[in-house]
XYZ file of N, CA and C in Angstrom:
264
model
N 0.817 -1.200 0.000
C 0.000 0.000 0.000
C 0.858 1.260 0.000
N 2.189 1.109 0.025
C 3.054 2.276 0.016
C 3.150 2.979 1.353
N 2.732 2.281 2.416
C 2.758 2.880 3.748
C 3.600 2.047 4.705
N 4.143 2.723 5.701
C 4.867 2.057 6.784
C 4.383 2.655 8.098
N 4.511 1.879 9.166
C 4.126 2.357 10.483
C 5.273 2.145 11.457
N 5.598 3.191 12.186
C 6.599 3.082 13.245
C 5.854 2.707 14.511
N 6.179 1.543 15.059
C 5.483 1.083 16.252
C 6.116 1.603 17.531
N 7.440 1.550 17.623
C 8.101 1.986 18.849
C 9.484 2.535 18.543
N 9.756 3.703 19.072
C 11.102 4.275 19.104
C 11.316 4.670 20.557
N 12.357 4.134 21.161
C 12.597 4.406 22.577
C 14.062 4.741 22.804
N 14.300 5.737 23.633
C 15.646 6.091 24.063
C 15.654 6.019 25.588
N 16.591 5.295 26.134
C 16.720 5.169 27.586
C 16.798 6.564 28.210
N 16.092 6.789 29.326
C 16.049 8.138 29.915
C 17.424 8.788 30.103
N 18.422 8.025 30.495
C 19.759 8.600 30.691
C 20.351 9.166 29.405
N 19.882 8.697 28.271
C 20.435 9.112 26.980
C 19.535 10.095 26.230
N 18.379 10.414 26.792
C 17.483 11.360 26.137
C 18.118 12.747 26.115
N 17.836 13.490 25.070
C 18.370 14.834 24.932
C 19.748 14.894 24.290
N 20.222 13.755 23.777
C 21.538 13.701 23.141
C 21.454 13.469 21.621
N 20.262 13.575 21.071
C 20.107 13.437 19.626
C 19.924 12.015 19.118
N 19.807 11.046 20.023
C 19.662 9.659 19.574
C 18.306 9.401 18.932
N 17.256 9.990 19.477
C 15.932 9.840 18.873
C 15.923 10.372 17.456
N 16.558 11.494 17.247
C 16.659 12.089 15.906
C 17.407 11.151 14.958
N 18.511 10.582 15.442
C 19.282 9.661 14.601
C 18.475 8.414 14.253
N 17.732 7.883 15.215
C 16.890 6.717 14.947
C 15.823 7.049 13.909
N 15.157 8.185 14.089
C 14.115 8.577 13.146
C 14.686 8.861 11.762
N 15.825 9.528 11.705
C 16.461 9.777 10.409
C 16.754 8.465 9.689
N 17.257 7.478 10.422
C 17.577 6.174 9.823
C 16.313 5.486 9.310
N 15.251 5.526 10.080
C 13.987 4.902 9.666
C 13.439 5.592 8.423
N 13.455 6.913 8.414
C 12.914 7.648 7.273
C 13.753 7.441 6.013
N 15.081 7.362 6.169
C 15.944 7.074 5.010
C 15.644 5.691 4.446
N 15.503 4.707 5.336
C 15.202 3.333 4.910
C 13.853 3.284 4.196
N 12.852 3.934 4.771
C 11.527 3.947 4.157
C 11.573 4.615 2.780
N 12.288 5.719 2.679
C 12.416 6.408 1.389
C 13.091 5.493 0.369
N 14.141 4.805 0.802
C 14.845 3.872 -0.084
C 13.984 2.708 -0.537
N 13.019 2.347 0.275
C 12.091 1.254 -0.062
C 10.878 1.763 -0.848
N 10.926 3.037 -1.222
C 9.860 3.684 -1.997
C 8.525 3.756 -1.247
N 8.614 3.846 0.067
C 7.426 4.050 0.884
C 6.941 5.482 0.649
N 5.645 5.649 0.518
C 5.089 6.973 0.260
C 4.768 7.743 1.533
N 4.294 7.041 2.574
C 3.911 7.695 3.825
C 4.284 6.827 5.002
N 4.731 7.473 6.070
C 5.055 6.785 7.313
C 4.104 7.300 8.382
N 3.508 6.385 9.130
C 2.576 6.723 10.194
C 3.161 6.339 11.541
N 2.730 7.042 12.577
C 3.088 6.688 13.952
C 2.030 7.250 14.877
N 2.026 6.740 16.105
C 1.161 7.266 17.150
C 2.043 7.693 18.303
N 1.631 8.753 18.992
C 2.394 9.256 20.135
C 1.412 9.757 21.185
N 1.755 9.541 22.443
C 0.941 10.027 23.548
C 0.911 11.556 23.498
N -0.266 12.117 23.629
C -0.420 13.579 23.555
C 0.386 14.311 24.624
N 0.809 13.616 25.675
C 1.584 14.255 26.741
C 3.092 14.149 26.523
N 3.526 13.484 25.468
C 4.951 13.286 25.199
C 5.484 14.453 24.352
N 5.605 15.602 25.000
C 6.008 16.832 24.301
C 7.354 16.717 23.586
N 8.396 16.100 24.189
C 9.673 16.007 23.464
C 9.554 15.200 22.163
N 8.815 14.099 22.197
C 8.654 13.293 20.983
C 7.861 14.056 19.930
N 6.797 14.712 20.349
C 5.979 15.482 19.406
C 6.816 16.585 18.754
N 7.635 17.263 19.554
C 8.502 18.318 19.007
C 9.477 17.742 17.980
N 10.071 16.599 18.286
C 10.989 15.949 17.346
C 10.268 15.593 16.056
N 9.114 14.955 16.177
C 8.383 14.551 14.977
C 8.032 15.755 14.116
N 7.625 16.836 14.737
C 7.273 18.041 13.966
C 8.497 18.610 13.255
N 9.654 18.584 13.915
C 10.886 19.047 13.264
C 11.212 18.205 12.040
N 10.801 16.942 12.076
C 11.071 16.021 10.973
C 9.973 16.054 9.903
N 9.025 16.965 10.042
C 7.970 17.094 9.037
C 6.811 16.139 9.218
N 6.692 15.561 10.405
C 5.574 14.662 10.703
C 4.440 15.529 11.235
N 3.227 15.308 10.736
C 2.109 16.148 11.141
C 0.929 15.292 11.589
N 0.108 15.861 12.444
C -1.033 15.133 12.995
C -2.127 14.990 11.943
N -2.651 13.762 11.837
C -3.739 13.500 10.900
C -4.973 12.926 11.593
N -4.858 12.684 12.894
C -5.999 12.132 13.621
C -5.650 11.933 15.082
N -6.539 11.261 15.774
C -6.309 11.004 17.181
C -7.139 9.826 17.659
N -6.726 9.277 18.789
C -7.445 8.182 19.430
C -7.671 8.590 20.892
N -8.870 9.052 21.224
C -9.129 9.487 22.600
C -8.958 8.335 23.600
N -8.476 8.676 24.778
C -8.354 7.708 25.876
C -7.601 6.438 25.477
N -6.581 6.573 24.669
C -5.850 5.426 24.117
C -4.816 4.870 25.089
N -4.084 5.762 25.748
C -3.028 5.340 26.676
C -3.523 5.464 28.111
N -3.009 4.606 28.967
C -3.298 4.671 30.392
C -2.028 5.101 31.108
N -2.124 6.137 31.943
C -0.940 6.583 32.670
C -0.802 5.817 33.988
N 0.281 6.057 34.698
C 0.569 5.328 35.939
C -0.482 5.555 37.017
N -1.143 6.688 36.990
C -2.162 7.000 37.989
C -3.539 6.448 37.606
N -3.609 5.762 36.474
C -4.877 5.199 36.026
C -5.682 6.114 35.124
N -5.153 7.311 34.852
C -5.828 8.226 33.933
C -5.624 7.798 32.487
N -6.313 8.437 31.602
C -6.221 8.109 30.180
C -5.803 9.342 29.401
N -4.971 9.115 28.389
C -4.549 10.195 27.496
C -4.769 9.763 26.056
N -4.836 10.722 25.183
C -5.082 10.446 23.766
C -3.789 10.101 23.047
N -3.934 9.343 21.990
C -2.842 9.109 21.049
C -3.049 10.057 19.872
N -1.979 10.727 19.469
C -2.010 11.520 18.249
C -1.545 10.624 17.112
N -2.318 10.539 16.060
C -1.931 9.793 14.870
C -1.238 10.786 13.951
N -0.002 10.447 13.557
C 0.810 11.382 12.783
C 1.327 10.724 11.517
N 1.637 11.557 10.516
C 2.089 11.045 9.220
C 3.208 11.925 8.673
N 4.098 11.276 7.969
C 5.145 11.987 7.196
C 5.075 11.446 5.779
N 4.862 12.328 4.821
C 4.861 11.943 3.412
C 6.293 11.981 2.898
N 6.678 10.922 2.203
C 8.047 10.813 1.683
C 8.123 11.068 0.195
N 7.033 11.089 -0.486
C 7.021 11.297 -1.931
C 6.288 12.558 -2.275
């Protein structure tokens, strides 16, 4: 279908803020482009501001949402933002 989905990108807390997330995303996007993927999708917790900022810097934009998708440690619920990056 010309689409790919990123399921999980994780950086250990001690290493966050050192550009590793950016390097991982750059590698994934390069691979997807090389495979002639047209669009890459991902979901992110609406409260994950650092990840959302990174994705936006990489040209990923919100295309939808899933209310009450994630459960936090206190038992509350947060939405998932559905995001897309077009490669073609």
